[in-house]
């Protein structure tokens, strides 16, 4: 497995780029361009004897606690390993990684490495959705309950911080502040969980009522009453913004649309008026759907306007296909956006989002293309890293929960499409 993955990665890299020698501090010179050199921080994660995630350093042999490994095997057997058989190894490892990254109290870590060992509402929402879709609804519910507790601990108006400490205190690690898109993502995740359970546990849904109502209220309070445009807020780029971004509006619309069955089950008023208002705001971004209102460059947010986040739309799909070209990077993956720095780095979360939206749109050929690329660029222990360098080397943290979750959701979509080997 280790040698095969390395050879395949090298072949894919050679097919997309002619390499030239030349290395300097922090960058690699290829032709007349300098590309980033970011080390791989870990090969993966295992559970220690206490059931906590323990990083496996690059080149080290994983030492998983036998009892914890057996418990994880039993946990896997309770659910499903989604997707065609040829992706089974990637799917199983992604599930094991998510299991390790979700703590006993439901805190869903973005990764186990320092500086990532926090709970992002955005990432946690994808983790909850993936767990629900793979037969682990109780774990998904625990993740959502944790996010709800953080929301209640730190906010009077439903807005959520960029990330929270995983200790249950409600504390935050820095001053990144609020990120409005989280309100939309958690609504979408609750809807995914409720749909996956087929409405079988209304008492568990009742426990999430505060999360649903507070998140909707935060959206209403931060969207223009006539324009439908959200206030300027950092989104998944996590940088200061001075105008509305599609990366905020699209998740708000996705969550508000998706939560309709949840509101009905809770006996809450429908949010059709808010959906219509956000759709009015979305029209201001069309027909090019740039990252920033009035801009030109596109980013991953256009994919948040595709299935499974939104109904199919021919104009959106055209822009989605064009954006992937502008976001492409030398190793074959995608950057977060067309305007992202030209450092040669592919980002796996964004690449996985393209796989998911392709699968949900019925373009299984493209979905499998992106899945094959992600599969070929895992670490030697099989985890999905955050980044891939220009030469195809896995980079930064591994595993990354957002990528693992999105890959699992993609494989689940292929199952829904009836795709087999």
mmCIF file of C-alpha atoms in Angstrom:
data_model
loop_
_atom_site.group_PDB
_atom_site.id
_atom_site.type_symbol
_atom_site.label_atom_id
_atom_site.label_comp_id
_atom_site.label_asym_id
_atom_site.label_seq_id
_atom_site.Cartn_x
_atom_site.Cartn_y
_atom_site.Cartn_z
ATOM 1 C CA UNK A 1 0.000 0.000 0.000
ATOM 2 C CA UNK A 2 2.731 2.457 1.023
ATOM 3 C CA UNK A 3 4.857 1.955 -2.091
ATOM 4 C CA UNK A 4 1.919 1.776 -4.491
ATOM 5 C CA UNK A 5 0.462 5.072 -3.306
ATOM 6 C CA UNK A 6 3.817 6.790 -3.643
ATOM 7 C CA UNK A 7 4.309 5.535 -7.204
ATOM 8 C CA UNK A 8 0.810 6.529 -8.244
ATOM 9 C CA UNK A 9 1.245 9.981 -6.732
ATOM 10 C CA UNK A 10 4.478 10.457 -8.638
ATOM 11 C CA UNK A 11 2.906 9.399 -11.910
ATOM 12 C CA UNK A 12 0.018 11.832 -11.476
ATOM 13 C CA UNK A 13 2.460 14.608 -10.714
ATOM 14 C CA UNK A 14 4.594 13.826 -13.744
ATOM 15 C CA UNK A 15 1.563 13.874 -15.984
ATOM 16 C CA UNK A 16 0.672 17.427 -14.983
ATOM 17 C CA UNK A 17 4.016 19.136 -14.620
ATOM 18 C CA UNK A 18 7.603 18.957 -15.896
ATOM 19 C CA UNK A 19 9.750 19.354 -12.821
ATOM 20 C CA UNK A 20 12.903 21.439 -12.646
ATOM 21 C CA UNK A 21 15.436 21.235 -9.837
ATOM 22 C CA UNK A 22 16.008 24.098 -7.457
ATOM 23 C CA UNK A 23 15.147 24.457 -3.793
ATOM 24 C CA UNK A 24 15.327 27.467 -1.505
ATOM 25 C CA UNK A 25 14.134 28.158 2.016
ATOM 26 C CA UNK A 26 10.385 27.748 2.193
ATOM 27 C CA UNK A 27 9.884 27.512 -1.552
ATOM 28 C CA UNK A 28 10.772 25.448 -4.581
ATOM 29 C CA UNK A 29 11.650 27.038 -7.894
ATOM 30 C CA UNK A 30 9.897 25.502 -10.889
ATOM 31 C CA UNK A 31 10.696 27.353 -14.076
ATOM 32 C CA UNK A 32 10.256 31.008 -13.167
ATOM 33 C CA UNK A 33 7.832 30.377 -10.281
ATOM 34 C CA UNK A 34 8.425 29.772 -6.580
ATOM 35 C CA UNK A 35 6.166 27.250 -4.893
ATOM 36 C CA UNK A 36 5.633 26.697 -1.186
ATOM 37 C CA UNK A 37 7.349 23.951 0.775
ATOM 38 C CA UNK A 38 5.093 23.016 3.684
ATOM 39 C CA UNK A 39 5.998 19.867 5.616
ATOM 40 C CA UNK A 40 3.587 17.079 6.401
ATOM 41 C CA UNK A 41 2.989 17.386 10.141
ATOM 42 C CA UNK A 42 1.696 13.862 10.725
ATOM 43 C CA UNK A 43 0.882 10.664 8.857
ATOM 44 C CA UNK A 44 -2.354 10.083 10.725
ATOM 45 C CA UNK A 45 -4.027 9.618 14.081
ATOM 46 C CA UNK A 46 -4.841 6.657 16.334
ATOM 47 C CA UNK A 47 -6.654 6.266 19.635
ATOM 48 C CA UNK A 48 -4.526 6.042 22.771
ATOM 49 C CA UNK A 49 -5.497 3.864 25.787
ATOM 50 C CA UNK A 50 -7.728 6.681 27.071
ATOM 51 C CA UNK A 51 -9.598 6.933 23.773
ATOM 52 C CA UNK A 52 -8.008 10.265 22.897
ATOM 53 C CA UNK A 53 -6.554 11.056 19.453
ATOM 54 C CA UNK A 54 -2.795 10.546 19.283
ATOM 55 C CA UNK A 55 -0.837 11.836 16.301
ATOM 56 C CA UNK A 56 1.373 9.478 14.326
ATOM 57 C CA UNK A 57 4.463 11.394 13.318
ATOM 58 C CA UNK A 58 5.740 11.138 9.758
ATOM 59 C CA UNK A 59 7.683 7.921 9.306
ATOM 60 C CA UNK A 60 6.665 6.498 12.680
ATOM 61 C CA UNK A 61 4.809 3.249 13.103
ATOM 62 C CA UNK A 62 1.256 3.681 14.392
ATOM 63 C CA UNK A 63 0.699 2.218 17.841
ATOM 64 C CA UNK A 64 -3.031 1.986 18.389
ATOM 65 C CA UNK A 65 -4.344 0.716 21.694
ATOM 66 C CA UNK A 66 -5.697 -2.808 21.009
ATOM 67 C CA UNK A 67 -8.853 -2.331 23.069
ATOM 68 C CA UNK A 68 -9.596 1.012 21.438
ATOM 69 C CA UNK A 69 -8.959 -0.483 18.007
ATOM 70 C CA UNK A 70 -11.394 -3.311 18.750
ATOM 71 C CA UNK A 71 -13.995 -0.808 19.925
ATOM 72 C CA UNK A 72 -13.473 1.180 16.742
ATOM 73 C CA UNK A 73 -13.916 -1.975 14.661
ATOM 74 C CA UNK A 74 -17.252 -2.562 16.397
ATOM 75 C CA UNK A 75 -18.240 1.060 15.786
ATOM 76 C CA UNK A 76 -17.478 0.693 12.083
ATOM 77 C CA UNK A 77 -19.619 -2.444 11.922
ATOM 78 C CA UNK A 78 -22.586 -0.523 13.324
ATOM 79 C CA UNK A 79 -22.648 1.757 10.297
ATOM 80 C CA UNK A 80 -21.792 1.603 6.615
ATOM 81 C CA UNK A 81 -18.630 2.101 4.595
ATOM 82 C CA UNK A 82 -19.970 4.091 1.640
ATOM 83 C CA UNK A 83 -19.003 4.046 -2.009
ATOM 84 C CA UNK A 84 -17.733 1.606 -4.629
ATOM 85 C CA UNK A 85 -15.353 -1.119 -3.448
ATOM 86 C CA UNK A 86 -12.303 0.512 -5.009
ATOM 87 C CA UNK A 87 -12.660 3.404 -2.558
ATOM 88 C CA UNK A 88 -13.285 1.153 0.459
ATOM 89 C CA UNK A 89 -9.828 1.661 1.972
ATOM 90 C CA UNK A 90 -10.085 5.453 1.741
ATOM 91 C CA UNK A 91 -13.632 5.390 3.121
ATOM 92 C CA UNK A 92 -12.765 3.143 6.058
ATOM 93 C CA UNK A 93 -9.742 5.236 6.988
ATOM 94 C CA UNK A 94 -11.802 8.434 6.748
ATOM 95 C CA UNK A 95 -14.351 6.925 9.129
ATOM 96 C CA UNK A 96 -11.652 5.828 11.567
ATOM 97 C CA UNK A 97 -10.153 9.296 11.445
ATOM 98 C CA UNK A 98 -13.495 10.975 12.158
ATOM 99 C CA UNK A 99 -14.112 8.579 15.025
ATOM 100 C CA UNK A 100 -10.743 9.519 16.509
ATOM 101 C CA UNK A 101 -11.307 13.253 16.032
ATOM 102 C CA UNK A 102 -14.713 13.358 17.745
ATOM 103 C CA UNK A 103 -14.186 13.471 21.496
ATOM 104 C CA UNK A 104 -16.459 11.844 24.060
ATOM 105 C CA UNK A 105 -18.413 15.057 24.655
ATOM 106 C CA UNK A 106 -19.075 15.574 20.935
ATOM 107 C CA UNK A 107 -16.287 18.079 20.320
ATOM 108 C CA UNK A 108 -15.367 17.488 16.675
ATOM 109 C CA UNK A 109 -11.736 18.479 16.161
ATOM 110 C CA UNK A 110 -10.724 19.891 12.798
ATOM 111 C CA UNK A 111 -7.451 17.960 13.176
ATOM 112 C CA UNK A 112 -5.361 16.574 16.016
ATOM 113 C CA UNK A 113 -2.331 18.818 15.421
ATOM 114 C CA UNK A 114 -1.726 21.926 17.525
ATOM 115 C CA UNK A 115 -3.449 25.046 16.120
ATOM 116 C CA UNK A 116 -6.072 22.802 14.476
ATOM 117 C CA UNK A 117 -7.121 21.009 17.668
ATOM 118 C CA UNK A 118 -10.258 23.118 17.948
ATOM 119 C CA UNK A 119 -13.903 22.934 16.936
ATOM 120 C CA UNK A 120 -14.886 24.985 13.884
ATOM 121 C CA UNK A 121 -18.708 25.064 13.470
ATOM 122 C CA UNK A 122 -18.185 24.816 9.709
ATOM 123 C CA UNK A 123 -15.986 21.727 9.856
ATOM 124 C CA UNK A 124 -18.059 20.167 12.637
ATOM 125 C CA UNK A 125 -21.181 20.530 10.492
ATOM 126 C CA UNK A 126 -19.622 18.445 7.736
ATOM 127 C CA UNK A 127 -18.468 15.901 10.317
ATOM 128 C CA UNK A 128 -22.000 15.612 11.707
ATOM 129 C CA UNK A 129 -23.466 15.215 8.222
ATOM 130 C CA UNK A 130 -20.953 12.511 7.284
ATOM 131 C CA UNK A 131 -21.523 10.577 10.505
ATOM 132 C CA UNK A 132 -25.279 10.731 10.041
ATOM 133 C CA UNK A 133 -25.053 9.554 6.438
ATOM 134 C CA UNK A 134 -22.835 6.594 7.337
ATOM 135 C CA UNK A 135 -25.057 5.131 10.031
ATOM 136 C CA UNK A 136 -23.783 6.928 13.142
ATOM 137 C CA UNK A 137 -26.656 9.306 13.977
ATOM 138 C CA UNK A 138 -25.987 9.358 17.721
ATOM 139 C CA UNK A 139 -22.428 10.560 17.139
ATOM 140 C CA UNK A 140 -23.704 13.179 14.702
ATOM 141 C CA UNK A 141 -26.235 14.353 17.272
ATOM 142 C CA UNK A 142 -23.494 14.646 19.900
ATOM 143 C CA UNK A 143 -21.443 16.831 17.547
ATOM 144 C CA UNK A 144 -24.423 19.121 16.967
ATOM 145 C CA UNK A 145 -25.175 19.276 20.691
ATOM 146 C CA UNK A 146 -21.600 20.374 21.359
ATOM 147 C CA UNK A 147 -21.862 23.169 18.793
ATOM 148 C CA UNK A 148 -25.147 24.205 20.409
ATOM 149 C CA UNK A 149 -23.507 24.410 23.839
ATOM 150 C CA UNK A 150 -20.745 26.583 22.425
ATOM 151 C CA UNK A 151 -23.305 28.841 20.770
ATOM 152 C CA UNK A 152 -25.198 29.230 24.043
ATOM 153 C CA UNK A 153 -22.032 29.828 26.054
ATOM 154 C CA UNK A 154 -20.581 32.628 23.935
ATOM 155 C CA UNK A 155 -23.439 34.335 22.123
ATOM 156 C CA UNK A 156 -26.655 36.157 22.970
ATOM 157 C CA UNK A 157 -27.740 36.499 19.347
ATOM 158 C CA UNK A 158 -26.909 33.083 17.866
ATOM 159 C CA UNK A 159 -23.730 34.114 16.063
ATOM 160 C CA UNK A 160 -20.895 31.633 16.378
ATOM 161 C CA UNK A 161 -17.192 32.207 16.690
ATOM 162 C CA UNK A 162 -14.733 30.937 14.119
ATOM 163 C CA UNK A 163 -13.655 28.132 16.443
ATOM 164 C CA UNK A 164 -13.957 26.932 20.019
ATOM 165 C CA UNK A 165 -11.834 25.103 22.544
ATOM 166 C CA UNK A 166 -12.643 21.386 22.750
ATOM 167 C CA UNK A 167 -12.866 21.381 26.551
ATOM 168 C CA UNK A 168 -16.548 22.296 26.789
ATOM 169 C CA UNK A 169 -15.848 25.662 28.421
ATOM 170 C CA UNK A 170 -17.176 27.762 25.569
ATOM 171 C CA UNK A 171 -13.809 29.460 25.329
ATOM 172 C CA UNK A 172 -12.154 30.498 22.079
ATOM 173 C CA UNK A 173 -8.437 30.274 21.303
ATOM 174 C CA UNK A 174 -8.020 33.691 19.690
ATOM 175 C CA UNK A 175 -9.735 36.865 18.519
ATOM 176 C CA UNK A 176 -10.866 35.695 15.079
ATOM 177 C CA UNK A 177 -14.372 36.657 16.128
ATOM 178 C CA UNK A 178 -17.700 35.661 14.640
ATOM 179 C CA UNK A 179 -18.108 34.020 11.240
ATOM 180 C CA UNK A 180 -21.693 34.241 10.007
ATOM 181 C CA UNK A 181 -21.521 31.315 7.587
ATOM 182 C CA UNK A 182 -21.475 28.952 10.568
ATOM 183 C CA UNK A 183 -25.152 29.693 11.188
ATOM 184 C CA UNK A 184 -26.025 28.335 7.771
ATOM 185 C CA UNK A 185 -23.765 25.307 7.975
ATOM 186 C CA UNK A 186 -25.180 24.095 11.282
ATOM 187 C CA UNK A 187 -28.743 24.366 9.946
ATOM 188 C CA UNK A 188 -27.717 22.337 6.914
ATOM 189 C CA UNK A 189 -26.089 19.746 9.175
ATOM 190 C CA UNK A 190 -29.151 19.430 11.416
ATOM 191 C CA UNK A 191 -31.234 18.862 8.289
ATOM 192 C CA UNK A 192 -28.809 16.188 7.082
ATOM 193 C CA UNK A 193 -28.985 14.415 10.433
ATOM 194 C CA UNK A 194 -32.797 14.600 10.569
ATOM 195 C CA UNK A 195 -33.140 13.270 7.034
ATOM 196 C CA UNK A 196 -30.692 10.428 7.683
ATOM 197 C CA UNK A 197 -32.671 9.336 10.747
ATOM 198 C CA UNK A 198 -35.921 9.496 8.750
ATOM 199 C CA UNK A 199 -37.473 11.426 11.602
ATOM 200 C CA UNK A 200 -37.149 8.477 13.959
ATOM 201 C CA UNK A 201 -36.173 10.408 17.093
ATOM 202 C CA UNK A 202 -38.291 13.527 17.682
ATOM 203 C CA UNK A 203 -36.999 13.805 21.258
ATOM 204 C CA UNK A 204 -33.434 14.097 19.973
ATOM 205 C CA UNK A 205 -34.592 16.750 17.507
ATOM 206 C CA UNK A 206 -36.246 18.660 20.329
ATOM 207 C CA UNK A 207 -32.872 18.817 22.052
ATOM 208 C CA UNK A 208 -31.538 20.714 19.020
ATOM 209 C CA UNK A 209 -34.355 23.272 18.946
ATOM 210 C CA UNK A 210 -32.205 26.027 20.521
ATOM 211 C CA UNK A 211 -29.502 25.528 17.877
ATOM 212 C CA UNK A 212 -32.041 25.757 15.067
ATOM 213 C CA UNK A 213 -33.954 28.774 16.321
ATOM 214 C CA UNK A 214 -30.888 30.742 17.423
ATOM 215 C CA UNK A 215 -29.083 30.116 14.137
ATOM 216 C CA UNK A 216 -32.095 31.247 12.116
ATOM 217 C CA UNK A 217 -32.413 34.340 14.294
ATOM 218 C CA UNK A 218 -28.759 35.199 13.733
ATOM 219 C CA UNK A 219 -29.257 35.004 9.976
ATOM 220 C CA UNK A 220 -32.324 37.248 10.078
ATOM 221 C CA UNK A 221 -30.473 39.803 12.174
ATOM 222 C CA UNK A 222 -27.494 39.959 9.816
ATOM 223 C CA UNK A 223 -29.145 40.057 6.394
ATOM 224 C CA UNK A 224 -30.367 43.278 4.797
ATOM 225 C CA UNK A 225 -34.142 43.589 5.099
ATOM 226 C CA UNK A 226 -34.487 44.791 1.514
ATOM 227 C CA UNK A 227 -31.289 43.640 -0.217
ATOM 228 C CA UNK A 228 -31.058 40.116 1.168
ATOM 229 C CA UNK A 229 -27.298 40.576 1.401
ATOM 230 C CA UNK A 230 -25.440 39.394 4.505
ATOM 231 C CA UNK A 231 -23.196 41.715 6.447
ATOM 232 C CA UNK A 232 -19.514 41.552 5.598
ATOM 233 C CA UNK A 233 -18.070 38.632 7.547
ATOM 234 C CA UNK A 234 -15.117 36.264 7.291
ATOM 235 C CA UNK A 235 -16.071 32.995 5.617
ATOM 236 C CA UNK A 236 -14.075 29.810 4.974
ATOM 237 C CA UNK A 237 -11.118 31.938 3.778
ATOM 238 C CA UNK A 238 -10.981 33.280 7.366
ATOM 239 C CA UNK A 239 -9.794 36.746 6.391
ATOM 240 C CA UNK A 240 -11.279 40.169 7.093
ATOM 241 C CA UNK A 241 -13.935 41.195 4.588
ATOM 242 C CA UNK A 242 -15.342 44.652 3.876
ATOM 243 C CA UNK A 243 -18.195 43.540 1.613
ATOM 244 C CA UNK A 244 -20.553 40.559 1.347
ATOM 245 C CA UNK A 245 -19.099 37.303 0.078
ATOM 246 C CA UNK A 246 -20.690 34.358 -1.651
ATOM 247 C CA UNK A 247 -18.884 32.197 0.899
ATOM 248 C CA UNK A 248 -21.242 33.605 3.529
ATOM 249 C CA UNK A 249 -24.444 33.985 1.538
ATOM 250 C CA UNK A 250 -24.424 30.530 -0.082
ATOM 251 C CA UNK A 251 -24.202 28.574 3.217
ATOM 252 C CA UNK A 252 -26.898 30.774 4.759
ATOM 253 C CA UNK A 253 -29.192 30.007 1.842
ATOM 254 C CA UNK A 254 -28.293 26.309 1.848
ATOM 255 C CA UNK A 255 -29.049 25.978 5.544
ATOM 256 C CA UNK A 256 -32.250 28.003 5.461
ATOM 257 C CA UNK A 257 -33.579 25.966 2.552
ATOM 258 C CA UNK A 258 -32.547 22.602 4.000
ATOM 259 C CA UNK A 259 -34.002 23.185 7.460
ATOM 260 C CA UNK A 260 -37.637 23.387 6.283
ATOM 261 C CA UNK A 261 -38.528 19.774 7.291
ATOM 262 C CA UNK A 262 -36.847 20.340 10.648
ATOM 263 C CA UNK A 263 -38.920 23.455 11.331
ATOM 264 C CA UNK A 264 -42.060 21.579 10.392
ATOM 265 C CA UNK A 265 -41.223 18.703 12.736
ATOM 266 C CA UNK A 266 -40.523 21.152 15.564
ATOM 267 C CA UNK A 267 -43.746 23.062 14.974
ATOM 268 C CA UNK A 268 -41.762 26.224 14.241
ATOM 269 C CA UNK A 269 -42.910 28.784 11.651
ATOM 270 C CA UNK A 270 -41.479 28.189 8.160
ATOM 271 C CA UNK A 271 -38.589 30.340 6.957
ATOM 272 C CA UNK A 272 -39.846 30.783 3.388
ATOM 273 C CA UNK A 273 -39.615 34.561 3.681
ATOM 274 C CA UNK A 274 -35.967 34.330 4.707
ATOM 275 C CA UNK A 275 -35.235 31.953 1.827
ATOM 276 C CA UNK A 276 -36.811 34.429 -0.600
ATOM 277 C CA UNK A 277 -34.817 37.286 0.915
ATOM 278 C CA UNK A 278 -31.532 35.406 0.593
ATOM 279 C CA UNK A 279 -32.399 34.449 -2.981
ATOM 280 C CA UNK A 280 -32.809 38.161 -3.685
ATOM 281 C CA UNK A 281 -29.332 38.709 -2.312
ATOM 282 C CA UNK A 282 -27.978 35.847 -4.393
ATOM 283 C CA UNK A 283 -29.315 37.494 -7.546
ATOM 284 C CA UNK A 284 -26.920 40.373 -6.870
ATOM 285 C CA UNK A 285 -24.013 37.954 -7.347
ATOM 286 C CA UNK A 286 -25.287 36.566 -10.645
ATOM 287 C CA UNK A 287 -24.686 35.719 -13.367
ATOM 288 C CA UNK A 288 -20.942 35.323 -12.687
ATOM 289 C CA UNK A 289 -21.153 34.424 -8.970
ATOM 290 C CA UNK A 290 -17.804 35.936 -7.921
ATOM 291 C CA UNK A 291 -16.315 35.504 -4.486
ATOM 292 C CA UNK A 292 -16.990 39.105 -3.434
ATOM 293 C CA UNK A 293 -19.967 41.243 -4.401
ATOM 294 C CA UNK A 294 -18.940 43.298 -7.412
ATOM 295 C CA UNK A 295 -15.790 41.264 -7.999
ATOM 296 C CA UNK A 296 -14.778 38.937 -10.803
ATOM 297 C CA UNK A 297 -12.759 36.050 -9.367
ATOM 298 C CA UNK A 298 -14.667 32.923 -8.359
ATOM 299 C CA UNK A 299 -14.006 30.556 -5.495
ATOM 300 C CA UNK A 300 -15.314 27.365 -3.887
ATOM 301 C CA UNK A 301 -18.476 29.143 -2.763
ATOM 302 C CA UNK A 302 -19.970 28.704 -6.230
ATOM 303 C CA UNK A 303 -19.985 24.973 -5.466
ATOM 304 C CA UNK A 304 -22.192 25.739 -2.448
ATOM 305 C CA UNK A 305 -24.835 26.749 -5.012
ATOM 306 C CA UNK A 306 -24.731 23.274 -6.558
ATOM 307 C CA UNK A 307 -26.454 20.060 -5.456
ATOM 308 C CA UNK A 308 -26.534 18.769 -2.737
ATOM 309 C CA UNK A 309 -26.551 22.275 -1.244
ATOM 310 C CA UNK A 310 -28.980 23.807 -3.735
ATOM 311 C CA UNK A 311 -31.237 22.879 -6.657
ATOM 312 C CA UNK A 312 -29.532 22.342 -10.007
ATOM 313 C CA UNK A 313 -29.079 25.515 -12.066
ATOM 314 C CA UNK A 314 -27.523 25.582 -15.546
ATOM 315 C CA UNK A 315 -25.895 28.997 -15.117
ATOM 316 C CA UNK A 316 -24.391 28.044 -11.774
ATOM 317 C CA UNK A 317 -23.080 24.786 -13.231
ATOM 318 C CA UNK A 318 -21.397 26.654 -16.082
ATOM 319 C CA UNK A 319 -19.638 28.977 -13.639
ATOM 320 C CA UNK A 320 -18.753 25.996 -11.415
ATOM 321 C CA UNK A 321 -16.989 24.285 -14.326
ATOM 322 C CA UNK A 322 -15.150 27.464 -15.306
ATOM 323 C CA UNK A 323 -14.062 28.142 -11.724
ATOM 324 C CA UNK A 324 -12.387 24.746 -11.423
ATOM 325 C CA UNK A 325 -10.095 25.668 -14.309
ATOM 326 C CA UNK A 326 -9.063 28.931 -12.672
ATOM 327 C CA UNK A 327 -8.547 27.243 -9.309
ATOM 328 C CA UNK A 328 -6.442 24.336 -10.606
ATOM 329 C CA UNK A 329 -2.963 23.774 -9.220
ATOM 330 C CA UNK A 330 0.117 21.908 -10.567
ATOM 331 C CA UNK A 331 -0.444 18.643 -8.670
ATOM 332 C CA UNK A 332 -3.979 18.406 -10.044
ATOM 333 C CA UNK A 333 -6.097 19.614 -7.133
ATOM 334 C CA UNK A 334 -7.795 22.936 -6.488
ATOM 335 C CA UNK A 335 -6.993 26.095 -4.557
ATOM 336 C CA UNK A 336 -9.670 27.804 -2.428
ATOM 337 C CA UNK A 337 -10.325 30.319 -5.199
ATOM 338 C CA UNK A 338 -9.133 31.891 -8.429
ATOM 339 C CA UNK A 339 -7.595 34.762 -6.489
ATOM 340 C CA UNK A 340 -5.682 32.539 -4.084
ATOM 341 C CA UNK A 341 -1.912 32.980 -3.968
ATOM 342 C CA UNK A 342 0.044 31.143 -6.669
ATOM 343 C CA UNK A 343 2.030 28.942 -4.314
ATOM 344 C CA UNK A 344 1.426 25.645 -6.113
ATOM 345 C CA UNK A 345 -0.606 24.201 -3.238
ATOM 346 C CA UNK A 346 -3.752 22.140 -3.796
ATOM 347 C CA UNK A 347 -6.251 22.176 -0.934
ATOM 348 C CA UNK A 348 -8.087 18.923 -0.309
ATOM 349 C CA UNK A 349 -11.281 20.330 1.310
ATOM 350 C CA UNK A 350 -12.061 22.421 -1.752
ATOM 351 C CA UNK A 351 -11.145 19.572 -4.103
ATOM 352 C CA UNK A 352 -13.429 17.247 -2.141
ATOM 353 C CA UNK A 353 -16.269 19.778 -2.369
ATOM 354 C CA UNK A 354 -15.915 19.590 -6.159
ATOM 355 C CA UNK A 355 -16.163 15.812 -5.948
ATOM 356 C CA UNK A 356 -19.289 16.042 -3.781
ATOM 357 C CA UNK A 357 -21.077 18.537 -5.987
ATOM 358 C CA UNK A 358 -20.179 16.578 -9.118
ATOM 359 C CA UNK A 359 -21.566 13.383 -7.587
ATOM 360 C CA UNK A 360 -24.754 15.062 -6.384
ATOM 361 C CA UNK A 361 -25.227 16.590 -9.843
ATOM 362 C CA UNK A 362 -25.004 13.200 -11.537
ATOM 363 C CA UNK A 363 -21.571 13.827 -13.064
ATOM 364 C CA UNK A 364 -20.089 10.615 -11.701
ATOM 365 C CA UNK A 365 -17.141 10.696 -14.096
ATOM 366 C CA UNK A 366 -15.924 13.996 -12.697
ATOM 367 C CA UNK A 367 -16.692 12.924 -9.126
ATOM 368 C CA UNK A 368 -14.554 9.823 -9.573
ATOM 369 C CA UNK A 369 -11.789 11.908 -11.142
ATOM 370 C CA UNK A 370 -11.544 14.033 -7.999
ATOM 371 C CA UNK A 371 -11.907 11.008 -5.718
ATOM 372 C CA UNK A 372 -9.104 9.227 -7.570
ATOM 373 C CA UNK A 373 -6.905 12.275 -7.097
ATOM 374 C CA UNK A 374 -7.679 12.492 -3.385
ATOM 375 C CA UNK A 375 -7.121 8.747 -2.983
ATOM 376 C CA UNK A 376 -3.723 8.969 -4.673
ATOM 377 C CA UNK A 377 -2.553 11.818 -2.438
ATOM 378 C CA UNK A 378 -3.253 10.350 0.975
ATOM 379 C CA UNK A 379 -0.471 9.947 3.511
ATOM 380 C CA UNK A 380 1.434 6.683 3.850
ATOM 381 C CA UNK A 381 -0.973 5.675 6.624
ATOM 382 C CA UNK A 382 -3.947 6.453 4.401
ATOM 383 C CA UNK A 383 -5.211 9.696 5.935
ATOM 384 C CA UNK A 384 -6.367 12.651 3.869
ATOM 385 C CA UNK A 385 -4.094 15.687 4.360
ATOM 386 C CA UNK A 386 -5.130 19.311 4.265
ATOM 387 C CA UNK A 387 -2.822 20.233 1.385
ATOM 388 C CA UNK A 388 -0.857 18.733 -1.503
ATOM 389 C CA UNK A 389 2.279 20.450 -2.796
ATOM 390 C CA UNK A 390 3.101 21.159 -6.431
ATOM 391 C CA UNK A 391 5.021 17.870 -6.708
ATOM 392 C CA UNK A 392 2.166 15.758 -5.311
ATOM 393 C CA UNK A 393 3.498 15.483 -1.756
ATOM 394 C CA UNK A 394 0.908 15.421 1.063
ATOM 395 C CA UNK A 395 1.352 18.490 3.234
ATOM 396 C CA UNK A 396 0.282 20.188 6.479
ATOM 397 C CA UNK A 397 -2.093 18.392 8.861
ATOM 398 C CA UNK A 398 -3.438 14.882 8.401
ATOM 399 C CA UNK A 399 -6.106 13.785 8.813
ATOM 400 C CA UNK A 400 -8.285 16.836 8.187
ATOM 401 C CA UNK A 401 -11.878 16.250 9.279
ATOM 402 C CA UNK A 402 -13.466 18.537 6.673
ATOM 403 C CA UNK A 403 -11.848 16.604 3.834
ATOM 404 C CA UNK A 404 -12.572 13.185 5.344
ATOM 405 C CA UNK A 405 -16.208 14.153 5.894
ATOM 406 C CA UNK A 406 -16.685 15.518 2.396
ATOM 407 C CA UNK A 407 -15.136 12.429 0.824
ATOM 408 C CA UNK A 408 -17.554 10.237 2.802
ATOM 409 C CA UNK A 409 -20.497 12.388 1.714
ATOM 410 C CA UNK A 410 -19.321 12.071 -1.896
ATOM 411 C CA UNK A 411 -19.123 8.295 -1.647
ATOM 412 C CA UNK A 412 -22.595 8.246 -0.110
ATOM 413 C CA UNK A 413 -23.844 10.272 -3.082
ATOM 414 C CA UNK A 414 -22.333 7.708 -5.464
ATOM 415 C CA UNK A 415 -24.237 5.003 -3.600
ATOM 416 C CA UNK A 416 -27.417 7.006 -4.072
ATOM 417 C CA UNK A 417 -26.643 7.230 -7.781
ATOM 418 C CA UNK A 418 -26.242 3.458 -7.908
ATOM 419 C CA UNK A 419 -22.582 3.670 -8.935
ATOM 420 C CA UNK A 420 -20.694 0.393 -8.652
ATOM 421 C CA UNK A 421 -17.178 -0.700 -9.603
#
